[in-house]
Each structure stands twice: as C-alpha cells, then as structure tokens.
Amino acid sequence: MTCLSDVRPADAPLIATLFEQSFVEAFGHLYAPEDLAAFLATKTQADFAREIGDPTFHFQLASRDADPVGFVKLGPPDFPVETPPATIELRQLYVLDRATGQGFGARLMDWATAAARATGARHLQLSVYIDNHRARCFYERRGFTAIASYKFMVGNHADEDLIMRLAL
C-alpha cells in the first residue's frame, strides 16, 4: 500500500539516506567521485534535522508497504533571481529508482502543491537539471514554466539548472 506521512525530527537519518541514495542513483554518474562526495557532505543528517524542526520547511515521506521510497521538501526561496512575494520553493523531490514510474512523484507533487497553497503561497518555484528531460516534462505538465537558469554546484562541477515557477 502507498502512503504519505509527515516527517518527524527522528526521521532525519532516513531523509538523509533517501536523499543521498536517490541523488546518486539519478545523477552520480555525472560527477567525479570527489565532487559528488563534497556535495553529499553538505547534506547531513544534522542539516535535515534542523530543517525538519524549522516551521518554514515542510516535508512529506512516501512509502510503499512501510518501505520508504521518497520524499519532498518545501522551504523559503533561495534562488539567485527576483522572487515574487508569497513564494515558496520546492527544495527537493526525490524518489528511489525502485519506485520511479509508480506514481510516487505525482503524489508527492500533489502534496507539495496543496501544502504550498496552505501556507498562503501564491507561487511555487523549483530548479531542475537542464538535461533531466523526464523531470522537466513532469513539471511542465503541471504548469511550471522556466523563468531563468543558474549554476548548480556539485563540488567543483557546475551544472546548468532551470528555475521554474508555477502560479498557485
């Protein structure tokens, strides 16, 4: 059975593990080992615990038969672009390879959109790797439009990401 659940402070190690595993599955082949290791070192359990305890962040965990397979995180906007008032950022949406294509991303995105509206946000923005065509199409089908690009750093490696925004 598929379910979504709130994330608690005790879930920080799980969220950190899900992040690392899903990021490496999706993008690990793109980077030199030292760049990937440097990037992952900036996403610690302590960082996730701090964000989980911060009321400006909102998390949701996706599981299948009590097996955690993904999560989504909303937070304050942090992109190098002018941001309209009442904007929230979809900071992370990750699903493990073994659960990709099974509707988890869609359910997490539905939750994120509803949660963004519940905070009073009028805009939801995110970034996506320019060559991640599957994710770009997913966001475009949901009404997101590209507004800018920026350099997303993974260690010393710079990727081009698109910043996309949705009016809520």
PDB file of C-alpha atoms in Angstrom:
ATOM      1  CA  MET A   1       0.000   0.000   0.000  1.00  0.00           C
ATOM      2  CA  THR A   2       1.214   3.505  -0.884  1.00  0.00           C
ATOM      3  CA  CYS A   3       1.092   6.183   1.775  1.00  0.00           C
ATOM      4  CA  LEU A   4       2.334   9.671   2.503  1.00  0.00           C
ATOM      5  CA  SER A   5       3.222  10.721   6.018  1.00  0.00           C
ATOM      6  CA  ASP A   6       4.565  13.699   7.894  1.00  0.00           C
ATOM      7  CA  VAL A   7       8.274  13.746   8.645  1.00  0.00           C
ATOM      8  CA  ARG A   8       9.316  13.955  12.308  1.00  0.00           C
ATOM      9  CA  PRO A   9      12.678  15.009  13.761  1.00  0.00           C
ATOM     10  CA  ALA A  10      13.555  11.357  14.369  1.00  0.00           C
ATOM     11  CA  ASP A  11      13.280  10.806  10.593  1.00  0.00           C
ATOM     12  CA  ALA A  12      16.318  12.985   9.789  1.00  0.00           C
ATOM     13  CA  PRO A  13      18.662   9.979   9.281  1.00  0.00           C
ATOM     14  CA  LEU A  14      16.099   8.362   6.971  1.00  0.00           C
ATOM     15  CA  ILE A  15      15.625  11.556   4.933  1.00  0.00           C
ATOM     16  CA  ALA A  16      19.404  11.998   4.641  1.00  0.00           C
ATOM     17  CA  THR A  17      19.748   8.404   3.417  1.00  0.00           C
ATOM     18  CA  LEU A  18      16.875   8.742   0.936  1.00  0.00           C
ATOM     19  CA  PHE A  19      18.389  11.963  -0.384  1.00  0.00           C
ATOM     20  CA  GLU A  20      21.857  10.501  -0.845  1.00  0.00           C
ATOM     21  CA  GLN A  21      20.677   7.250  -2.404  1.00  0.00           C
ATOM     22  CA  SER A  22      18.232   8.883  -4.808  1.00  0.00           C
ATOM     23  CA  PHE A  23      20.666  11.640  -5.811  1.00  0.00           C
ATOM     24  CA  VAL A  24      23.427   9.123  -6.524  1.00  0.00           C
ATOM     25  CA  GLU A  25      21.021   6.875  -8.452  1.00  0.00           C
ATOM     26  CA  ALA A  26      19.849   9.769 -10.620  1.00  0.00           C
ATOM     27  CA  PHE A  27      22.982  11.848 -11.025  1.00  0.00           C
ATOM     28  CA  GLY A  28      26.011  10.106  -9.544  1.00  0.00           C
ATOM     29  CA  HIS A  29      27.332   9.048 -12.957  1.00  0.00           C
ATOM     30  CA  LEU A  30      27.683  12.714 -13.979  1.00  0.00           C
ATOM     31  CA  TYR A  31      30.336  13.672 -11.436  1.00  0.00           C
ATOM     32  CA  ALA A  32      33.878  12.927 -10.444  1.00  0.00           C
ATOM     33  CA  PRO A  33      33.869  10.979  -7.168  1.00  0.00           C
ATOM     34  CA  GLU A  34      35.471  13.871  -5.259  1.00  0.00           C
ATOM     35  CA  ASP A  35      32.827  16.350  -6.489  1.00  0.00           C
ATOM     36  CA  LEU A  36      29.985  14.009  -5.596  1.00  0.00           C
ATOM     37  CA  ALA A  37      31.474  13.336  -2.141  1.00  0.00           C
ATOM     38  CA  ALA A  38      31.955  17.067  -1.480  1.00  0.00           C
ATOM     39  CA  PHE A  39      28.344  17.800  -2.451  1.00  0.00           C
ATOM     40  CA  LEU A  40      26.877  14.969  -0.375  1.00  0.00           C
ATOM     41  CA  ALA A  41      28.916  16.124   2.628  1.00  0.00           C
ATOM     42  CA  THR A  42      26.862  19.348   2.563  1.00  0.00           C
ATOM     43  CA  LYS A  43      23.593  17.413   3.067  1.00  0.00           C
ATOM     44  CA  THR A  44      23.984  15.981   6.553  1.00  0.00           C
ATOM     45  CA  GLN A  45      21.570  14.367   8.971  1.00  0.00           C
ATOM     46  CA  ALA A  46      22.056  17.398  11.226  1.00  0.00           C
ATOM     47  CA  ASP A  47      21.060  19.726   8.374  1.00  0.00           C
ATOM     48  CA  PHE A  48      17.919  17.718   7.687  1.00  0.00           C
ATOM     49  CA  ALA A  49      17.105  17.609  11.411  1.00  0.00           C
ATOM     50  CA  ARG A  50      17.433  21.399  11.630  1.00  0.00           C
ATOM     51  CA  GLU A  51      15.143  21.876   8.633  1.00  0.00           C
ATOM     52  CA  ILE A  52      12.588  19.362   9.915  1.00  0.00           C
ATOM     53  CA  GLY A  53      12.417  21.363  13.153  1.00  0.00           C
ATOM     54  CA  ASP A  54      12.109  24.693  11.324  1.00  0.00           C
ATOM     55  CA  PRO A  55       8.479  25.765  10.755  1.00  0.00           C
ATOM     56  CA  THR A  56       9.406  27.406   7.435  1.00  0.00           C
ATOM     57  CA  PHE A  57      10.182  23.957   5.985  1.00  0.00           C
ATOM     58  CA  HIS A  58       7.603  21.285   5.162  1.00  0.00           C
ATOM     59  CA  PHE A  59       8.380  17.627   4.459  1.00  0.00           C
ATOM     60  CA  GLN A  60       6.395  14.611   3.375  1.00  0.00           C
ATOM     61  CA  LEU A  61       7.599  10.997   3.165  1.00  0.00           C
ATOM     62  CA  ALA A  62       6.365   8.460   0.607  1.00  0.00           C
ATOM     63  CA  SER A  63       6.316   4.762   1.477  1.00  0.00           C
ATOM     64  CA  ARG A  64       5.158   1.539  -0.111  1.00  0.00           C
ATOM     65  CA  ASP A  65       4.132  -1.139   2.375  1.00  0.00           C
ATOM     66  CA  ALA A  66       6.095   0.672   5.131  1.00  0.00           C
ATOM     67  CA  ASP A  67       9.183   0.839   2.874  1.00  0.00           C
ATOM     68  CA  PRO A  68      10.300   4.482   2.495  1.00  0.00           C
ATOM     69  CA  VAL A  69      10.841   5.281  -1.194  1.00  0.00           C
ATOM     70  CA  GLY A  70      10.932   9.074  -1.474  1.00  0.00           C
ATOM     71  CA  PHE A  71      10.284  12.486  -0.003  1.00  0.00           C
ATOM     72  CA  VAL A  72       9.556  16.092  -0.820  1.00  0.00           C
ATOM     73  CA  LYS A  73      10.743  19.252   0.943  1.00  0.00           C
ATOM     74  CA  LEU A  74       9.368  22.788   0.698  1.00  0.00           C
ATOM     75  CA  GLY A  75      11.166  25.816   2.131  1.00  0.00           C
ATOM     76  CA  PRO A  76      11.870  29.513   1.778  1.00  0.00           C
ATOM     77  CA  PRO A  77      13.009  30.617  -1.683  1.00  0.00           C
ATOM     78  CA  ASP A  78      16.770  30.634  -2.126  1.00  0.00           C
ATOM     79  CA  PHE A  79      17.459  31.152  -5.833  1.00  0.00           C
ATOM     80  CA  PRO A  80      19.540  33.974  -7.327  1.00  0.00           C
ATOM     81  CA  VAL A  81      16.501  35.523  -9.044  1.00  0.00           C
ATOM     82  CA  GLU A  82      13.950  38.141  -8.137  1.00  0.00           C
ATOM     83  CA  THR A  83      11.166  36.283  -6.375  1.00  0.00           C
ATOM     84  CA  PRO A  84       7.571  37.492  -6.159  1.00  0.00           C
ATOM     85  CA  PRO A  85       6.036  37.922  -2.718  1.00  0.00           C
ATOM     86  CA  ALA A  86       4.408  34.828  -1.206  1.00  0.00           C
ATOM     87  CA  THR A  87       6.715  32.363  -2.996  1.00  0.00           C
ATOM     88  CA  ILE A  88       7.753  29.009  -1.577  1.00  0.00           C
ATOM     89  CA  GLU A  89      10.391  26.736  -3.061  1.00  0.00           C
ATOM     90  CA  LEU A  90      10.153  23.056  -3.770  1.00  0.00           C
ATOM     91  CA  ARG A  91      13.650  22.329  -2.493  1.00  0.00           C
ATOM     92  CA  GLN A  92      13.781  18.588  -3.111  1.00  0.00           C
ATOM     93  CA  LEU A  93      11.559  15.891  -4.583  1.00  0.00           C
ATOM     94  CA  TYR A  94      13.306  12.540  -4.799  1.00  0.00           C
ATOM     95  CA  VAL A  95      12.068   9.004  -5.396  1.00  0.00           C
ATOM     96  CA  LEU A  96      14.299   5.932  -5.349  1.00  0.00           C
ATOM     97  CA  ASP A  97      14.855   4.126  -8.659  1.00  0.00           C
ATOM     98  CA  ARG A  98      12.939   1.080  -7.486  1.00  0.00           C
ATOM     99  CA  ALA A  99       9.797   3.237  -7.116  1.00  0.00           C
ATOM    100  CA  THR A 100      10.168   5.501 -10.164  1.00  0.00           C
ATOM    101  CA  GLY A 101       7.242   5.451 -12.569  1.00  0.00           C
ATOM    102  CA  GLN A 102       4.795   4.180  -9.929  1.00  0.00           C
ATOM    103  CA  GLY A 103       3.056   7.461  -9.091  1.00  0.00           C
ATOM    104  CA  PHE A 104       5.100   8.439  -6.042  1.00  0.00           C
ATOM    105  CA  GLY A 105       6.453  11.595  -7.674  1.00  0.00           C
ATOM    106  CA  ALA A 106       2.943  12.653  -8.674  1.00  0.00           C
ATOM    107  CA  ARG A 107       1.571  12.067  -5.173  1.00  0.00           C
ATOM    108  CA  LEU A 108       4.443  13.967  -3.577  1.00  0.00           C
ATOM    109  CA  MET A 109       3.984  16.814  -6.071  1.00  0.00           C
ATOM    110  CA  ASP A 110       0.237  16.946  -5.360  1.00  0.00           C
ATOM    111  CA  TRP A 111       1.012  17.153  -1.644  1.00  0.00           C
ATOM    112  CA  ALA A 112       3.643  19.867  -2.219  1.00  0.00           C
ATOM    113  CA  THR A 113       1.254  21.992  -4.273  1.00  0.00           C
ATOM    114  CA  ALA A 114      -1.514  21.682  -1.684  1.00  0.00           C
ATOM    115  CA  ALA A 115       0.920  22.353   1.179  1.00  0.00           C
ATOM    116  CA  ALA A 116       2.292  25.425  -0.623  1.00  0.00           C
ATOM    117  CA  ARG A 117      -1.237  26.790  -1.014  1.00  0.00           C
ATOM    118  CA  ALA A 118      -1.973  26.024   2.641  1.00  0.00           C
ATOM    119  CA  THR A 119       0.959  28.232   3.683  1.00  0.00           C
ATOM    120  CA  GLY A 120      -0.584  31.124   1.737  1.00  0.00           C
ATOM    121  CA  ALA A 121       1.975  30.943  -1.058  1.00  0.00           C
ATOM    122  CA  ARG A 122       0.923  32.322  -4.430  1.00  0.00           C
ATOM    123  CA  HIS A 123       3.930  30.903  -6.296  1.00  0.00           C
ATOM    124  CA  LEU A 124       5.818  27.622  -6.146  1.00  0.00           C
ATOM    125  CA  GLN A 125       9.283  27.511  -7.670  1.00  0.00           C
ATOM    126  CA  LEU A 126      11.918  24.829  -8.133  1.00  0.00           C
ATOM    127  CA  SER A 127      15.059  24.025 -10.042  1.00  0.00           C
ATOM    128  CA  VAL A 128      15.687  21.121 -12.337  1.00  0.00           C
ATOM    129  CA  TYR A 129      18.826  19.948 -14.121  1.00  0.00           C
ATOM    130  CA  ILE A 130      18.550  21.139 -17.720  1.00  0.00           C
ATOM    131  CA  ASP A 131      19.261  17.641 -19.105  1.00  0.00           C
ATOM    132  CA  ASN A 132      16.770  15.896 -16.797  1.00  0.00           C
ATOM    133  CA  HIS A 133      14.128  15.748 -19.527  1.00  0.00           C
ATOM    134  CA  ARG A 134      11.800  13.413 -17.656  1.00  0.00           C
ATOM    135  CA  ALA A 135      11.599  15.741 -14.649  1.00  0.00           C
ATOM    136  CA  ARG A 136      11.289  18.844 -16.834  1.00  0.00           C
ATOM    137  CA  CYS A 137       8.344  17.301 -18.698  1.00  0.00           C
ATOM    138  CA  PHE A 138       6.775  16.256 -15.372  1.00  0.00           C
ATOM    139  CA  TYR A 139       6.919  19.840 -14.090  1.00  0.00           C
ATOM    140  CA  GLU A 140       5.796  21.360 -17.396  1.00  0.00           C
ATOM    141  CA  ARG A 141       2.724  19.069 -17.455  1.00  0.00           C
ATOM    142  CA  ARG A 142       1.859  20.517 -14.054  1.00  0.00           C
ATOM    143  CA  GLY A 143       2.054  24.088 -15.322  1.00  0.00           C
ATOM    144  CA  PHE A 144       5.561  25.137 -14.318  1.00  0.00           C
ATOM    145  CA  THR A 145       7.375  27.455 -16.714  1.00  0.00           C
ATOM    146  CA  ALA A 146      11.084  28.195 -16.952  1.00  0.00           C
ATOM    147  CA  ILE A 147      11.975  31.690 -15.748  1.00  0.00           C
ATOM    148  CA  ALA A 148      15.781  31.614 -15.533  1.00  0.00           C
ATOM    149  CA  SER A 149      18.812  29.389 -15.353  1.00  0.00           C
ATOM    150  CA  TYR A 150      21.614  29.217 -12.836  1.00  0.00           C
ATOM    151  CA  LYS A 151      24.690  27.215 -11.964  1.00  0.00           C
ATOM    152  CA  PHE A 152      24.031  24.394  -9.503  1.00  0.00           C
ATOM    153  CA  MET A 153      27.290  23.340  -7.902  1.00  0.00           C
ATOM    154  CA  VAL A 154      28.166  19.722  -7.151  1.00  0.00           C
ATOM    155  CA  GLY A 155      31.576  20.031  -5.574  1.00  0.00           C
ATOM    156  CA  ASN A 156      33.601  21.964  -8.160  1.00  0.00           C
ATOM    157  CA  HIS A 157      31.336  20.872 -11.020  1.00  0.00           C
ATOM    158  CA  ALA A 158      28.793  23.421 -12.288  1.00  0.00           C
ATOM    159  CA  ASP A 159      25.549  22.133 -13.804  1.00  0.00           C
ATOM    160  CA  GLU A 160      23.063  24.312 -15.606  1.00  0.00           C
ATOM    161  CA  ASP A 161      19.698  24.160 -13.858  1.00  0.00           C
ATOM    162  CA  LEU A 162      16.449  25.777 -14.882  1.00  0.00           C
ATOM    163  CA  ILE A 163      14.438  27.704 -12.321  1.00  0.00           C
ATOM    164  CA  MET A 164      10.766  27.024 -12.923  1.00  0.00           C
ATOM    165  CA  ARG A 165       7.737  28.701 -11.352  1.00  0.00           C
ATOM    166  CA  LEU A 166       4.058  27.907 -11.002  1.00  0.00           C
ATOM    167  CA  ALA A 167       1.362  30.422 -10.087  1.00  0.00           C
ATOM    168  CA  LEU A 168      -0.839  28.836  -7.429  1.00  0.00           C
TER     169      LEU A 168
END
